Amino acid sequence: MAQTLLFVDYMPEAESCGDCRDRISKRLESLPGLSSFVVSRKAVSWVGGEDIKDAIIAIIAEIKELHHHMVWIISGMDCPSCAKSIEKAVDRLPGIHTARISFARERLNTDFNPSEVTQDDIQKVVTGLGFGLTEVVDGNLAKVKRSSSCCSSSQTQSQTPTAISNGSDFGHFDQVKAFLSGSAGKMFIAGVALVVAVVLAQFNAENARVYYSVAALAGLIPIFLNTVRSIRFGQYFGIQTLMTVAAIGALLLGEALEASMVLFLFLIGEALEQRAANKAREGVTLLLDLQPKVARLVQGNDRREVPAEDLSVGDVIEVRPGERLPADGIVLNQMAILDEAALTGESIPRNRDVDDTAQAGALVLEKLATFRVTSEAGDNTLDRIIRLIEESEEHKAPVARFIDRFSSWYTPAMMLVALLVAVIPPLLFNGIWEAWIYKALTLLIISCPCALVISVPAAVTSSLAASARRGLLIKGGAALELLSRAKTMAFDKTGTLTEGKPQVTDVIAQDDAAEMIRLTAAVERGSSHPLAEAVVRYTEDQGIEIPAVTEAQSITGKAALGNVEGRMVAVGSTDYFAEQLSENAKIYEQAQGLLAQGKTVVVVIIDNVLAGVLALRDEPREEAKDTLGQLQELGIETIMLTGDNPKTGKALGSELGLTVKAGLMPQDKLREIEALRAKGTVVMVGDGINDAPALKVADVGIAMGGGTDVALEAADIALMQNKLQDLPVLIRRGRQTMSNIHQNVALALGLKGIFLMTTLFGVTGLWMAVLADTGATVLVTLNALRLLRNSPD
């Protein structure tokens, strides 16, 4: 059955709609007669006949009618808890299929039924919660709506001027207003009010409670307003609610000074969280600055600047030294020197010659370079990197999903515990009401799950950003967690463990080897067969001039023949020339030895006489053996799954030191992976279109950066540098990330457990509870930020 590609615009927003691709995949799984398939961004490929095409198109049309996809920029988020509150509020709307926020890119991706809910309904919910909202249309910002921020300044670092100014410039007054409405401004107001209250209390002690109460109100009012907004949209148990109840309770108990201190410390914590969160986002948002907004288009002798998004495939552009490439392209002039460190992590500039490829975002060095554009607008390498990072946050690690579920009932449960602490001792054991209510209020603050909730996404975001800077594109926390548990890594052969193109390795000639090679290359030069191209390439590398050939002809799959300088030259397989080869015992024995090594042997006949043989093989990558050794030291079993013949596979496996399963069709690879999964988590590494099903079936699929688009789409991880050395790095990165997450969870829960006990025994009070909660959140975030610096090499 041949593999068919159906190119179809199955969603207008298909470039970024991973949910739509998932839905199509699930429907196709139940379609009779469909053996295997891959749904990529622009195409559906399957193994089967054309008769199933109409059924696939019908499924796509049905999904398109029920699912409308929109992307928004959200301003004002300073921690993943803010993102979660927006997701939950939007999810409650009727007709919403999914609402997911990429905290790293501050984007809300919505998928909804337009007949049940409108974009205005979504806007009202988000702005009602106090966050700024900007619709993204064709990759650009539009229709800006702003509101006072929930817990941080609406002017976040990653926002563009369009998104924060609504088309007008900020004056001095607007800047002050923006500062005061943010978390730093709220902290400043509460701090000034507290200082004023302390000073006034020194001169008029009788009214000290009044002064401290006013100071408390200065910090409480913005928190109370956010609480009202949250409750209005179904967010009943957030930190804002807990702080509001605790502060009001403290004021009613006459603890005005403590209430004002608690609120001031809480706002300090909010400001610190925002700063830490912005730091965690920097690794991702810096990628957005790599792509130029304009390009220099070359048309004949004319040069003019055009918007980068207006470029089309085939356009010729110029890039000056110190500028970045606005699209993927092919080098047209001699020797372009490119710095690709921001894309691949490779610190040494690369020399690109004529017809070499170059990636969008690469920095041009030393001299003017000319390129022919090869990528559509919005679909260059940099766009794909950013899109993969954005989608990666949708693929949560299992531990993250567990913590989400845990926190959803943990806070209400703790509020119930606090209520019982407030009423049971006084009612049943004659406890003092004020003392136990005070302890209950302290428990409310301790029960805040912020540190626990942020423990996983902070670590994952930092790890993804650090990996992206190195050229390792990981599609989410789930892949990181699975990498940490990997037991087996399976490899494709061609283009993965090998260079992907055959090379001449041995030359055995009866007489003059150089002459035999010269005549052989003449016959082979007109062929596009990989073996023929390898012979020609080898001859040119040896500096041997290749003569012309006449009367050229080929016998498909067997031999090529031609007249070179009056001599009849034939080049073919050992089977085709078996009789001539057997006549020379020495060369025959050598040829058999080369075949045993997994090499392809080509026989050369000149004027009907055996001239010699050439041996060719797709050589293993230089780094392959060392990489496999590192993986084995990490406790990873390695195995090669190849469609090549068993003799070739066995020879390569013996050389590299790994188990081999050869002669496999794509469906055979699937069976092998399923069998390996029974023993533990399996990672599959490949690059070809035939590897796509195996990459999808494996627990983690890793695509080499030089592979096909379908393989890259099916994989969970892409190696942009196309380097095998990155595989041990990935394993270490996964283990390092999970270790960091475990540390964060232990820190968050441990501090809460300690202060829970000290509160019940009356050792700690409200202000210590705030310090514990804020301190835990900041410590967890700072611990996660270590992943931005630590290299797992």
Coordinates of N, CA and C in Angstrom, one line a residue, residues 10 12-19 21 40-42 69 71 102 104-105 107 109 138-139 284 287-288 291 328 375-395 464 468 473-476 709 712-713 716:
Y10 N -7.2 22.1 7.0 CA -8.3 21.6 7.8 C -8.8 22.5 8.8
P12 N -8.5 27.0 9.6 CA -7.8 28.3 9.2 C -6.7 28.6 10.1
E13 N -6.7 28.1 11.3 CA -5.6 28.4 12.3 C -4.8 27.2 12.5
A14 N -4.7 26.3 11.5 CA -4.0 25.0 11.7 C -2.6 25.2 12.1
E15 N -2.0 26.4 11.8 CA -0.6 26.5 12.1 C -0.3 26.4 13.6
S16 N -1.3 26.7 14.5 CA -1.1 26.7 15.9 C -2.1 25.9 16.7
C17 N -3.0 25.2 16.0 CA -4.0 24.4 16.7 C -3.7 23.0 16.9
G18 N -3.0 22.7 17.9 CA -2.6 21.3 18.2 C -3.9 20.5 18.6
D19 N -4.8 21.1 19.2 CA -6.1 20.5 19.6 C -6.8 19.9 18.4
R21 N -5.6 19.0 15.6 CA -4.8 17.9 15.0 C -5.1 16.6 15.9
S40 N -0.2 16.2 10.4 CA 0.8 17.3 10.7 C 0.0 18.6 10.5
R41 N 0.8 19.7 10.5 CA 0.1 21.0 10.5 C -0.6 21.3 9.2
K42 N -0.1 20.8 8.1 CA -0.7 21.1 6.8 C -1.2 19.9 6.1
H69 N -10.9 28.4 16.4 CA -9.7 28.6 17.2 C -9.3 30.1 17.2
V71 N -6.5 33.0 19.3 CA -5.3 33.2 20.1 C -5.4 34.6 20.7
S102 N -0.4 29.6 27.6 CA 1.0 29.4 27.6 C 1.6 30.6 28.4
A104 N 4.6 31.1 29.5 CA 5.9 31.6 29.0 C 5.7 32.6 27.9
R105 N 4.6 32.5 27.0 CA 4.4 33.4 26.0 C 3.2 34.3 26.2
R107 N 0.0 33.7 26.3 CA -1.0 33.5 25.2 C -2.1 32.6 25.7
N109 N -5.0 30.3 24.2 CA -5.4 29.6 23.0 C -6.8 29.0 23.3
D138 N -3.6 36.7 12.5 CA -2.6 36.4 11.5 C -1.2 36.8 12.1
G139 N -1.0 36.4 13.4 CA 0.3 36.7 14.0 C 0.5 38.1 14.5
V284 N 12.4 32.3 26.7 CA 11.5 32.1 25.6 C 11.2 33.4 24.8
L287 N 13.5 34.8 22.1 CA 13.4 34.3 20.7 C 12.5 35.2 19.8
L288 N 11.6 35.9 20.4 CA 10.7 36.7 19.6 C 11.4 37.9 19.0
Q291 N 13.6 37.6 15.0 CA 13.2 37.7 13.6 C 12.9 39.2 13.3
D328 N 13.7 31.5 6.2 CA 14.6 30.5 5.8 C 15.0 30.7 4.3
S375 N 10.8 29.6 2.7 CA 9.7 29.4 3.7 C 8.6 30.3 3.5
E376 N 7.4 29.8 3.7 CA 6.2 30.6 3.6 C 6.1 31.6 4.8
A377 N 5.4 32.7 4.7 CA 5.2 33.6 5.8 C 4.6 32.9 7.0
G378 N 5.3 33.0 8.2 CA 4.8 32.4 9.4 C 5.2 30.9 9.6
D379 N 6.0 30.4 8.7 CA 6.4 29.0 8.7 C 7.8 28.8 8.5
N380 N 8.7 29.7 9.0 CA 10.1 29.5 8.9 C 10.6 28.8 10.2
T381 N 11.9 28.5 10.3 CA 12.4 27.7 11.4 C 12.1 28.4 12.7
L382 N 12.3 29.7 12.8 CA 12.1 30.4 14.0 C 10.6 30.4 14.4
D383 N 9.7 30.5 13.5 CA 8.3 30.4 13.7 C 8.0 29.1 14.3
R384 N 8.6 28.0 13.7 CA 8.3 26.7 14.2 C 8.8 26.5 15.6
I385 N 10.0 27.0 15.9 CA 10.5 26.9 17.3 C 9.6 27.6 18.3
I386 N 9.1 28.8 18.0 CA 8.3 29.5 18.9 C 6.9 28.8 19.0
R387 N 6.4 28.2 17.9 CA 5.1 27.5 18.0 C 5.3 26.2 18.8
L388 N 6.4 25.5 18.7 CA 6.6 24.3 19.4 C 6.6 24.6 20.9
I389 N 7.3 25.7 21.3 CA 7.4 26.1 22.7 C 6.1 26.5 23.2
E390 N 5.3 27.2 22.4 CA 3.9 27.6 22.9 C 3.1 26.4 23.1
E391 N 3.1 25.4 22.1 CA 2.3 24.2 22.3 C 2.8 23.3 23.4
S392 N 4.1 23.4 23.7 CA 4.7 22.5 24.7 C 4.0 22.6 26.1
E393 N 3.5 23.8 26.4 CA 2.9 23.9 27.8 C 1.5 23.2 27.8
E394 N 1.0 22.9 26.7 CA -0.3 22.2 26.7 C 0.0 20.7 27.0
H395 N 1.2 20.2 26.8 CA 1.5 18.8 27.1 C 2.1 18.7 28.5
L464 N 12.6 24.0 29.5 CA 12.2 24.1 28.1 C 13.0 25.3 27.4
A468 N 15.7 25.1 24.5 CA 15.5 25.8 23.3 C 16.7 26.6 22.9
L473 N 14.3 21.3 20.9 CA 12.9 21.7 21.0 C 12.1 20.6 21.6
I474 N 11.6 20.8 22.9 CA 10.8 19.8 23.6 C 9.4 20.3 23.7
K475 N 8.4 19.4 23.3 CA 7.1 19.8 23.2 C 6.3 19.8 24.5
G476 N 6.9 19.7 25.6 CA 6.2 19.8 26.9 C 6.8 19.0 28.0
D709 N 9.6 17.0 7.4 CA 8.6 17.7 8.2 C 7.6 16.8 8.9
L712 N 9.2 15.5 12.0 CA 9.3 16.5 13.0 C 8.0 16.8 13.7
E713 N 6.9 16.7 12.9 CA 5.6 16.9 13.5 C 5.2 15.8 14.4
D716 N 8.1 14.2 19.6 CA 7.9 15.1 20.8 C 9.0 16.0 21.0

